[in-house]
PDB file of C-alpha atoms in Angstrom:
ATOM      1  CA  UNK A 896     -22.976  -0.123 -27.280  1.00 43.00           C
ATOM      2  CA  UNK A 897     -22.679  -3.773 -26.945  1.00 46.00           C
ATOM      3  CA  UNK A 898     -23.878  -6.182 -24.466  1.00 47.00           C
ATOM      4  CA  UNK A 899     -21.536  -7.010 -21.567  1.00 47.00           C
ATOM      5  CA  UNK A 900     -22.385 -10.858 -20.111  1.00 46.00           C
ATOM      6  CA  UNK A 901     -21.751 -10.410 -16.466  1.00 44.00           C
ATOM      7  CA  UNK A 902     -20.034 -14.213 -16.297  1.00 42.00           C
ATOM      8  CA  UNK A 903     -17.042 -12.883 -19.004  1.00 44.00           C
ATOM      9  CA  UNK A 904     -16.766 -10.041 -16.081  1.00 41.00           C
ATOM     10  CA  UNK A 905     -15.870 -12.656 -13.724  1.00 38.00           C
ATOM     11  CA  UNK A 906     -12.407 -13.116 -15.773  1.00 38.00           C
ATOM     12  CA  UNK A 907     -11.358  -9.895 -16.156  1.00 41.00           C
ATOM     13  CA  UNK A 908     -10.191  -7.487 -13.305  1.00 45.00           C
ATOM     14  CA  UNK A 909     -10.414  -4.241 -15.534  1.00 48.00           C
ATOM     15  CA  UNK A 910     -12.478  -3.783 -18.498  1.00 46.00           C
ATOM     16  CA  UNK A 911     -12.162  -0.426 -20.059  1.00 46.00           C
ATOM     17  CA  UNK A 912     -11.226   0.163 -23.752  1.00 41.00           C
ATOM     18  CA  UNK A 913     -10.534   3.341 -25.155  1.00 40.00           C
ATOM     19  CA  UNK A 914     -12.230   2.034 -28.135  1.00 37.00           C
ATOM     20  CA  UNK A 915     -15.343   1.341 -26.815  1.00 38.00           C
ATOM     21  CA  UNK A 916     -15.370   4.680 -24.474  1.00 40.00           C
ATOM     22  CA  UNK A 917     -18.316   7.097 -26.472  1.00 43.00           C
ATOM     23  CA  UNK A 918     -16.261  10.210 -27.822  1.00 45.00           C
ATOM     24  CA  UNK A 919     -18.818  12.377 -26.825  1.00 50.00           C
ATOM     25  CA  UNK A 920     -18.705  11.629 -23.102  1.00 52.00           C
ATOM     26  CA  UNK A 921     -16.450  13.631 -20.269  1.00 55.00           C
ATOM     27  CA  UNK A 922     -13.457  11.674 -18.319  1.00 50.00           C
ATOM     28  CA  UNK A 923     -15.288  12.151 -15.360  1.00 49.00           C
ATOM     29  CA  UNK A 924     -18.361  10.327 -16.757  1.00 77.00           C
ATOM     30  CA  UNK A 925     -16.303   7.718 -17.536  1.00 88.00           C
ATOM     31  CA  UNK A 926     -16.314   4.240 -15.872  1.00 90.00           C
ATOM     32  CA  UNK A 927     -13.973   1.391 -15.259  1.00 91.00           C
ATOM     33  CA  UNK A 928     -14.598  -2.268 -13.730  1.00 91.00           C
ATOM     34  CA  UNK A 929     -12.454  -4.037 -11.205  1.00 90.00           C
ATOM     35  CA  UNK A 930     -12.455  -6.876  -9.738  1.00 83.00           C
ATOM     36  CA  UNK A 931     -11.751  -7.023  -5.988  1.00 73.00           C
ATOM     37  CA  UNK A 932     -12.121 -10.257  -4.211  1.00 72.00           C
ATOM     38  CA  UNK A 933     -15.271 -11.627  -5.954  1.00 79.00           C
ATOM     39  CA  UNK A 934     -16.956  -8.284  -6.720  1.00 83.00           C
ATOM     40  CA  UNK A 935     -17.375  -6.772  -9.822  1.00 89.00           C
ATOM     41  CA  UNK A 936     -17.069  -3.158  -8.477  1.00 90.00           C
ATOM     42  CA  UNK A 937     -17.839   0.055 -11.274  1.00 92.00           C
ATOM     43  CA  UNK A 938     -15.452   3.018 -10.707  1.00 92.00           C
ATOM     44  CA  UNK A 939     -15.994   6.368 -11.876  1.00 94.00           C
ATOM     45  CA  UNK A 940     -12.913   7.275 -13.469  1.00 95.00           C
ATOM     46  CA  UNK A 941     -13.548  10.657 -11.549  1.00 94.00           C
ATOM     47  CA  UNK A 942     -13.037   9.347  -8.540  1.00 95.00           C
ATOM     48  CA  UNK A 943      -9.683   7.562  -8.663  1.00 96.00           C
ATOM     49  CA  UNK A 944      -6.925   9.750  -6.810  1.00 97.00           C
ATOM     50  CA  UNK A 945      -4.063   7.744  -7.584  1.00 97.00           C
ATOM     51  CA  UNK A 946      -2.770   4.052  -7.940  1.00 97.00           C
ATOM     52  CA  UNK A 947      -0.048   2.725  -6.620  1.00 97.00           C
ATOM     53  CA  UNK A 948       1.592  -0.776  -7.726  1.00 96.00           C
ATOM     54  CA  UNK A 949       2.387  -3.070  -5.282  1.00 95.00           C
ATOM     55  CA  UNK A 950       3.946  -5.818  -7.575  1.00 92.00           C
ATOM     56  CA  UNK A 951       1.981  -7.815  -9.845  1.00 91.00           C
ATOM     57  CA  UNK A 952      -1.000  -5.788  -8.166  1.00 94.00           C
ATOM     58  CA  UNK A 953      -2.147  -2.528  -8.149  1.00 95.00           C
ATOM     59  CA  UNK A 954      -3.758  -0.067  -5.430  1.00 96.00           C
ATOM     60  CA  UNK A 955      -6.468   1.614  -6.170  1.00 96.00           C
ATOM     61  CA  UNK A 956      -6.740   4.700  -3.571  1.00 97.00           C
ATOM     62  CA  UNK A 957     -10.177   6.341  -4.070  1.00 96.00           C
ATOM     63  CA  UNK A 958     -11.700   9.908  -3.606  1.00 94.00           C
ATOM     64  CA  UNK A 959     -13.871   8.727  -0.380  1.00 94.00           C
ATOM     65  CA  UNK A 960     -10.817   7.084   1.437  1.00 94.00           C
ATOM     66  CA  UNK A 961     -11.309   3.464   0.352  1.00 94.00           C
ATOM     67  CA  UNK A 962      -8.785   1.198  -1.105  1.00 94.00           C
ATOM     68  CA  UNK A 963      -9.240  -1.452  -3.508  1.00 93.00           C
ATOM     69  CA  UNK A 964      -6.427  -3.984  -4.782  1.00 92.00           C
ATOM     70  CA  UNK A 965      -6.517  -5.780  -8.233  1.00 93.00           C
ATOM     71  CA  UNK A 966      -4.676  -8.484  -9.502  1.00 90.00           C
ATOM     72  CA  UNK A 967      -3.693  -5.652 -12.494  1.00 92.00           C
ATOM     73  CA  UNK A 968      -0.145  -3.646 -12.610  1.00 93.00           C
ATOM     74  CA  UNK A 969       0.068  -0.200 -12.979  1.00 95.00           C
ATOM     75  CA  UNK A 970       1.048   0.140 -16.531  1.00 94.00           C
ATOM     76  CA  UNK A 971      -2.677  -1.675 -17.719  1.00 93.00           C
ATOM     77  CA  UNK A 972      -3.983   1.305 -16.355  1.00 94.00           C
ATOM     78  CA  UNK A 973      -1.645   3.722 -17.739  1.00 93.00           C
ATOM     79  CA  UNK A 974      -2.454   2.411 -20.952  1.00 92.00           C
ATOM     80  CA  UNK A 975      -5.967   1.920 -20.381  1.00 90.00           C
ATOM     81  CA  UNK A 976      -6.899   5.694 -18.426  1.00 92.00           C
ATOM     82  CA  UNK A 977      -7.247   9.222 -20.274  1.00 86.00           C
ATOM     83  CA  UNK A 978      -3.650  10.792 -20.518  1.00 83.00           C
ATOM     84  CA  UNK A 979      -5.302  13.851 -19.868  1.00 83.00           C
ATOM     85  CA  UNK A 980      -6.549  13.394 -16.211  1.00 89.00           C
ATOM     86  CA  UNK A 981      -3.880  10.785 -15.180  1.00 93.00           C
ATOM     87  CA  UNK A 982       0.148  10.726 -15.099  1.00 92.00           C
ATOM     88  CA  UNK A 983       2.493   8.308 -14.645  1.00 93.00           C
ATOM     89  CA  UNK A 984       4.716  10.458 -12.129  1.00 94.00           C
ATOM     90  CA  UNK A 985       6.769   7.213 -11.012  1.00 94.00           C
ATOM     91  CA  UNK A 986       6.829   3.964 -12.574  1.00 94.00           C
ATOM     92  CA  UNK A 987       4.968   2.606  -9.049  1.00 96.00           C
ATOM     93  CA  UNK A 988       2.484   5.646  -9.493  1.00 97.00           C
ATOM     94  CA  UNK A 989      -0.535   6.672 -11.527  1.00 97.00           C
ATOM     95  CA  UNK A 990      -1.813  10.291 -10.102  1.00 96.00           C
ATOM     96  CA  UNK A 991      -5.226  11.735 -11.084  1.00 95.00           C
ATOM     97  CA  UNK A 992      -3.812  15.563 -11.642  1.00 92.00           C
ATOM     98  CA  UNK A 993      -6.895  16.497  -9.958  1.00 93.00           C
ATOM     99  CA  UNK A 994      -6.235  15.613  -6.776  1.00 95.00           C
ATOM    100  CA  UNK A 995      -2.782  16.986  -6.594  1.00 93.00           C
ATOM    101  CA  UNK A 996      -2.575  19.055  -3.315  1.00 93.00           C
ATOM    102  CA  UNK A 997       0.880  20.490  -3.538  1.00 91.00           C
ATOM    103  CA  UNK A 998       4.465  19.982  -5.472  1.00 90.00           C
ATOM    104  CA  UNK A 999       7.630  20.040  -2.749  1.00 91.00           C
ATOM    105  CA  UNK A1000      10.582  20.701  -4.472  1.00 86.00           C
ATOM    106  CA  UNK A1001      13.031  19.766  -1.725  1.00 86.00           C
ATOM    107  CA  UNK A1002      14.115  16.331  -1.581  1.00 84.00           C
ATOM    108  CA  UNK A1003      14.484  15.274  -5.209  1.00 83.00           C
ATOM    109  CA  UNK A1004      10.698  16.498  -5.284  1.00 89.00           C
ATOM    110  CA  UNK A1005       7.062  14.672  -4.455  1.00 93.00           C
ATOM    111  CA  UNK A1006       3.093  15.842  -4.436  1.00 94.00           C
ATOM    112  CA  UNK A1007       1.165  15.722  -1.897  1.00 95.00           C
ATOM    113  CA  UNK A1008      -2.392  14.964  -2.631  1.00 96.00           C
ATOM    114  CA  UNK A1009      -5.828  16.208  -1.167  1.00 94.00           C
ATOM    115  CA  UNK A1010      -6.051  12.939   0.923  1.00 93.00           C
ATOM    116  CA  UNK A1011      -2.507  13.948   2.656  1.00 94.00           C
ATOM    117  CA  UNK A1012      -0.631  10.649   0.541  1.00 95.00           C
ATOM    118  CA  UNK A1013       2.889  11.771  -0.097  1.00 96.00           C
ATOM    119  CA  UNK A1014       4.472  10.344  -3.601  1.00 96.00           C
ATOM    120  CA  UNK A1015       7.525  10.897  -4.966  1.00 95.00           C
ATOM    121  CA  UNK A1016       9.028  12.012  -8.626  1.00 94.00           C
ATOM    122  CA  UNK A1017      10.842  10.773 -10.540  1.00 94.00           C
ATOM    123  CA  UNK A1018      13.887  12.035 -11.536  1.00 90.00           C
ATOM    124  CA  UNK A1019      12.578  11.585 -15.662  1.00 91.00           C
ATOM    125  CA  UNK A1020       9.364  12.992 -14.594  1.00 90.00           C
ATOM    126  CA  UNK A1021      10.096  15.963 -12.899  1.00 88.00           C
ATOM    127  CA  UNK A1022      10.611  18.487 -15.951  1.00 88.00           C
ATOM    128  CA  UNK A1023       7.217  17.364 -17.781  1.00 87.00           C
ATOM    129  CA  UNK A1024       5.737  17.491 -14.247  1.00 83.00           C
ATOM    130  CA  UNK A1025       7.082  21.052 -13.925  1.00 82.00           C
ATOM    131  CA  UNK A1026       5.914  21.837 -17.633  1.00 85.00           C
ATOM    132  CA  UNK A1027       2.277  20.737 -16.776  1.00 80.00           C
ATOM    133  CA  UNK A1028       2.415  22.879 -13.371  1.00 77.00           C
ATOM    134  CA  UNK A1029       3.018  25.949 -15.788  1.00 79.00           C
ATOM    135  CA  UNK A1030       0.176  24.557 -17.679  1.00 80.00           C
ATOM    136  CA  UNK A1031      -2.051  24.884 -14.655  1.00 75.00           C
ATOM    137  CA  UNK A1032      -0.685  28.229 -13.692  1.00 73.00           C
ATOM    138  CA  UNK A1033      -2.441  31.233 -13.212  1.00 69.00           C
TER     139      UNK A1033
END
C-alpha cells in the first residue's frame, strides 16, 4: 500500500479508489476520507446511511446521527462506493441498502430508513429497486 502525505489530503475532499481498495477486504472494512471544514475525517464505508446532494455539495448522513457536508456531488460517490452496498435510488440520493427500514408503495413510492429519513424513488428506479427487494426476500 502506498504512502499517503497528509498535506496532498488537504486538497482533496474524498480519496477512495477502487483501485487501490485491497480485494481481499469486506465493504464494511472499507474506508473513505472527507474533508469537512478543515478536518480530514476517515469514514467507515459501513457506516454511511445515505447521501444526499445538496448542489455542488453532498450530505453525508451517518449511522450515529451526525451529518457531514463536502464540497463533492453525489455522483463522485456513486462512482467511487461499492455498487453492492450503495444505490443511486434518485439522482439527489445515494442509499446504503443496509439501512433501508421500509419501501411505501403509495405515492409514486419512497424508503424509509432506520434513522426515520424519508426519500423518494424515482420513477427509473423503482423496478430495479423492486427487483433487488425480491433479491432480499425471504
Amino acid at each position: 500500500m502506498k504512502n499517503v502525505d497528509f498535506n496532498d489530503l488537504m486538497y482533496s475532499d474524498l480519496i477512495l479508489d477502487k483501485s487501490t481498495i485491497d480485494q481481499n477486504s469486506q465493504p464494511a472494512e472499507q474506508k473513505i476520507v472527507v474533508m469537512d471544514k478543515q478536518e480530514c475525517i476517515f469514514l467507515k464505508v459501513k457506516n454511511i446511511c445515505y447521501i444526499e446532494a445538496d448542489g455542488a455539495y453532498s450530505n453525508i448522513y451517518l449511522q450515529d446521527g451526525k451529518k457531514l457536508v463536502v464540497s463533492k456531488n453525489v455522483k463522485v460517490f456513486a462512482d467511487k462506493l461499492s455498487e453492492d452496498l450503495f444505490y443511486r435510488i434518485h439522482k439527489s440520493y445515494l442509499i446504503n441498502i443496509n439501512f433501508i427500514s421500509k419501501y411505501i408503495k403509495s405515492d409514486g413510492g419512497y424508503l424509509i430508513m432506520e434513522n426515520g429519513a424519508s426519500i423518494p424513488v424515482s420513477v427509473r428506479k423503482k423496478d430495479p429497486l423492486l427487483k433487488l427487494v425480491a433479491q432480499l426476500s425471504l
